[in-house]
Amino acid sequence: NEGGTLLETTVLPPSYRLPQWIAGNAVSFYEDLGVVWGVVKDVATTLPCGTTIGEGFPIGVEYRWSDDSAPEPKRLPSSTYVNTVMAWILEVVNAPENFPFDQQLSESEEEEQCIKVWCTEGFAKLLSTMYRRLFRCYAIIYASLFEKLREYGLAPHLNSCFKRFLYFCFEFGLVEEKELRVIGNLVDGVRGKYRVAKIEFEAKKGG
C-alpha cells in the first residue's frame, strides 16, 4: 500500500520531538522542490509566468512578496515569486540562529542546541511561513508549468513530491485550509488517499 508506506514515513517517530521533525523535514521538502524547480526555472523566464507581473498564479489568486526589509507586499511574475521563496528559504536554513549546527559539539549536544531554538515561538512562526510558501510554489508550478514538466516526463516526480509534502502538512496541520483551497481539486485527491492511509495505519497500529 503506497499511501500506507508514505504515511509511515510521515508520522512522528518515537525518537524525535515534534519541532525537530517538522524543522528537519522542511529542509527535505525544500530540496525536493529545488529539484523540480531547477528543471523548469529557465524555461519559465520565456513564458508569461516569468515575464509578466501577476501572471502564472492559480486562478483567483496572486501571491505577493514581503519580508522584513520590504514589508509592503510586492507584485511579481509567478516565477520570480518562486525564485524569491527559494532564495529566502536557503537564507533561513543557512542562518546559524535558525539551524545552529556546530561540528565542535557532540551529536547529542548539537541536537539539544537546535531543539532549544526550534521550540521557540519565533521559530514556529518562521516554519509556518516556510511551509505556506512552499505550498504556494507548488501551486504556481501546477498552475503554469505542469505541462512543461509533463513534456519532460517529470510530472510523476512532481506529483510524488507534492503528495509527500501534503501528507506531512495534513498530519501536522501545517498549511491553512484557505491556502489549500486554491488548488482544491488536486489537494482533495491527495487528502482522500491520506485519510484512507491514516485509517489503515491506525487499524494496523491498534491490531
Coordinates of C-alpha atoms in Angstrom, one line a residue:
N1 CA 0.0 0.0 0.0
E2 CA 1.8 3.1 -1.3
G3 CA -0.3 5.5 0.8
G4 CA 0.3 3.5 4.0
T5 CA 4.1 3.3 3.4
L6 CA 4.2 7.1 2.8
L7 CA 2.2 7.7 5.9
E8 CA 4.6 5.6 7.9
T9 CA 7.4 7.9 6.9
T10 CA 5.3 10.9 7.8
V11 CA 4.2 10.3 11.4
L12 CA 6.3 11.4 14.2
P13 CA 9.0 8.8 15.1
P14 CA 9.2 7.9 18.8
S15 CA 12.8 9.1 18.9
Y16 CA 12.0 12.6 17.6
R17 CA 10.5 15.7 19.2
L18 CA 7.8 17.4 17.1
P19 CA 9.7 20.7 16.4
Q20 CA 12.8 18.7 15.4
W21 CA 10.8 16.5 13.0
I22 CA 9.0 19.5 11.4
A23 CA 12.2 21.5 11.0
G24 CA 14.2 18.7 9.6
N25 CA 11.5 17.8 7.0
A26 CA 11.2 21.4 6.0
V27 CA 14.7 21.3 4.7
S28 CA 13.9 18.0 2.9
F29 CA 10.8 19.5 1.2
Y30 CA 12.8 22.5 0.1
E31 CA 15.3 20.2 -1.5
D32 CA 12.5 18.2 -3.2
L33 CA 11.1 21.4 -4.6
G34 CA 14.5 22.6 -5.7
V35 CA 15.0 19.6 -7.9
V36 CA 11.7 20.2 -9.6
W37 CA 12.1 23.9 -9.9
G38 CA 15.7 23.5 -11.3
V39 CA 14.2 21.8 -14.3
V40 CA 11.8 24.5 -15.3
K41 CA 13.1 27.8 -13.9
D42 CA 15.0 28.7 -17.0
V43 CA 12.2 28.0 -19.4
A44 CA 9.8 29.9 -17.1
T45 CA 11.7 33.1 -17.9
T46 CA 10.5 32.8 -21.5
L47 CA 6.8 32.4 -20.6
P48 CA 4.2 34.9 -19.3
C49 CA 4.7 33.5 -15.8
G50 CA 8.3 34.7 -15.9
T51 CA 7.9 38.0 -17.8
T52 CA 4.6 39.5 -16.7
I53 CA 3.7 40.7 -13.3
G54 CA 0.7 38.9 -11.9
E55 CA 0.8 36.1 -14.4
G56 CA 1.2 32.3 -13.8
F57 CA -0.6 32.1 -10.5
P58 CA -3.5 29.8 -9.7
I59 CA -6.9 31.0 -10.8
G60 CA -8.3 33.7 -8.5
V61 CA -5.1 34.4 -6.5
E62 CA -2.0 36.5 -6.9
Y63 CA 0.8 35.8 -4.3
R64 CA 2.8 38.9 -3.4
W65 CA 6.2 39.0 -1.7
S66 CA 7.1 40.8 1.5
D67 CA 9.7 40.4 4.2
D68 CA 11.3 42.3 7.0
S69 CA 13.3 44.5 4.6
A70 CA 10.3 45.2 2.3
P71 CA 7.1 44.8 4.4
E72 CA 4.8 46.3 1.7
P73 CA 3.6 43.4 -0.4
K74 CA 5.2 43.5 -3.9
R75 CA 3.7 42.2 -7.1
L76 CA 5.9 39.9 -9.1
P77 CA 5.7 37.4 -12.0
S78 CA 4.9 34.0 -10.5
S79 CA 8.3 32.5 -11.4
T80 CA 10.0 35.4 -9.7
Y81 CA 8.0 34.7 -6.7
V82 CA 9.2 31.1 -6.6
N83 CA 12.8 32.2 -7.1
T84 CA 12.4 34.6 -4.3
V85 CA 10.9 32.0 -2.0
M86 CA 13.7 29.5 -2.8
A87 CA 16.4 32.1 -2.0
W88 CA 14.7 33.1 1.2
I89 CA 14.4 29.5 2.5
L90 CA 18.1 28.9 1.7
E91 CA 18.9 32.0 3.7
V92 CA 16.8 30.8 6.6
V93 CA 18.3 27.3 6.6
N94 CA 21.9 28.7 6.4
A95 CA 21.4 31.2 9.2
P96 CA 23.0 29.8 12.4
E97 CA 20.4 31.5 14.6
N98 CA 17.8 29.2 12.9
F99 CA 19.7 26.0 12.4
P100 CA 22.6 26.2 14.9
F101 CA 24.6 23.2 13.8
D102 CA 28.1 23.1 15.4
Q103 CA 30.5 20.4 14.4
Q104 CA 32.5 21.1 17.5
L105 CA 29.7 19.7 19.6
S106 CA 28.8 16.1 20.1
E107 CA 25.8 14.8 18.2
S108 CA 23.6 14.9 21.3
E109 CA 24.8 18.4 22.3
E110 CA 24.2 19.7 18.8
E111 CA 20.7 18.2 18.8
E112 CA 19.8 19.8 22.2
Q113 CA 21.2 23.2 20.9
C114 CA 19.0 23.0 17.8
I115 CA 15.9 21.9 19.7
K116 CA 16.2 24.9 22.0
V117 CA 15.8 27.1 19.0
W118 CA 13.2 25.0 17.2
C119 CA 10.9 25.0 20.3
T120 CA 10.6 28.8 20.4
E121 CA 7.5 30.7 19.3
G122 CA 9.5 32.8 16.9
F123 CA 10.9 29.7 15.1
A124 CA 7.4 28.2 15.0
K125 CA 6.2 31.2 13.1
L126 CA 9.1 31.1 10.7
L127 CA 8.4 27.4 10.0
S128 CA 4.7 28.2 9.4
T129 CA 5.7 30.8 6.8
M130 CA 8.1 28.4 5.2
Y131 CA 5.5 25.7 4.7
R132 CA 2.9 28.1 3.4
R133 CA 5.4 29.5 0.9
L134 CA 6.5 26.0 -0.2
F135 CA 2.8 25.2 -0.8
R136 CA 2.4 28.3 -2.9
C137 CA 5.4 27.4 -5.0
Y138 CA 3.8 24.0 -5.8
A139 CA 0.5 25.8 -6.6
I140 CA 2.3 28.1 -9.1
I141 CA 4.1 25.1 -10.7
Y142 CA 0.9 23.2 -11.2
A143 CA -0.9 26.3 -12.5
S144 CA 1.7 27.5 -15.0
L145 CA 4.4 24.9 -15.6
F146 CA 2.8 21.4 -15.2
E147 CA 2.6 20.9 -19.0
K148 CA 6.3 21.6 -19.4
L149 CA 7.1 19.1 -16.7
R150 CA 4.8 16.6 -18.4
E151 CA 6.7 17.2 -21.7
Y152 CA 10.0 16.4 -19.8
G153 CA 8.5 13.2 -18.3
L154 CA 8.7 14.7 -14.8
A155 CA 5.0 15.0 -14.0
P156 CA 5.1 11.8 -11.9
H157 CA 8.1 13.1 -9.9
L158 CA 6.3 16.4 -9.2
N159 CA 3.2 14.5 -8.1
S160 CA 5.2 12.3 -5.9
C161 CA 7.0 15.2 -4.2
F162 CA 3.7 17.1 -3.8
K163 CA 1.9 14.1 -2.3
R164 CA 4.7 13.6 0.3
F165 CA 4.6 17.3 1.2
L166 CA 0.8 17.3 1.5
Y167 CA 0.7 14.1 3.7
F168 CA 3.1 15.8 6.1
C169 CA 1.0 19.0 6.1
F170 CA -2.2 17.1 6.7
E171 CA -0.6 15.1 9.5
F172 CA 0.6 18.2 11.4
G173 CA -1.8 20.9 10.2
L174 CA 0.9 23.0 8.7
V175 CA -1.0 24.8 5.9
E176 CA -4.3 26.6 6.4
E177 CA -7.3 25.4 4.6
K178 CA -7.8 28.7 2.8
E179 CA -4.4 28.2 1.2
L180 CA -5.2 24.6 0.2
R181 CA -8.4 25.6 -1.5
V182 CA -6.5 27.5 -4.2
I183 CA -5.8 24.1 -5.9
G184 CA -8.6 22.3 -4.2
N185 CA -9.1 19.5 -6.7
L186 CA -5.5 18.4 -6.5
V187 CA -5.4 18.7 -2.8
D188 CA -8.7 16.9 -2.2
G189 CA -7.5 14.0 -4.3
V190 CA -4.4 13.6 -2.1
R191 CA -6.4 14.2 1.0
G192 CA -8.7 11.3 0.2
K193 CA -5.7 8.9 -0.1
Y194 CA -4.2 10.3 3.1
R195 CA -7.4 9.6 5.0
V196 CA -7.6 6.0 3.8
A197 CA -4.0 5.5 4.6
K198 CA -4.5 7.0 8.1
I199 CA -7.4 4.7 8.8
E200 CA -5.4 1.7 7.7
F201 CA -2.3 2.8 9.7
E202 CA -4.3 3.3 12.9
A203 CA -6.0 -0.1 12.5
K204 CA -2.6 -1.7 11.9
K205 CA -1.2 0.0 15.0
G206 CA -4.1 -0.9 17.1
G207 CA -4.1 -4.5 16.0

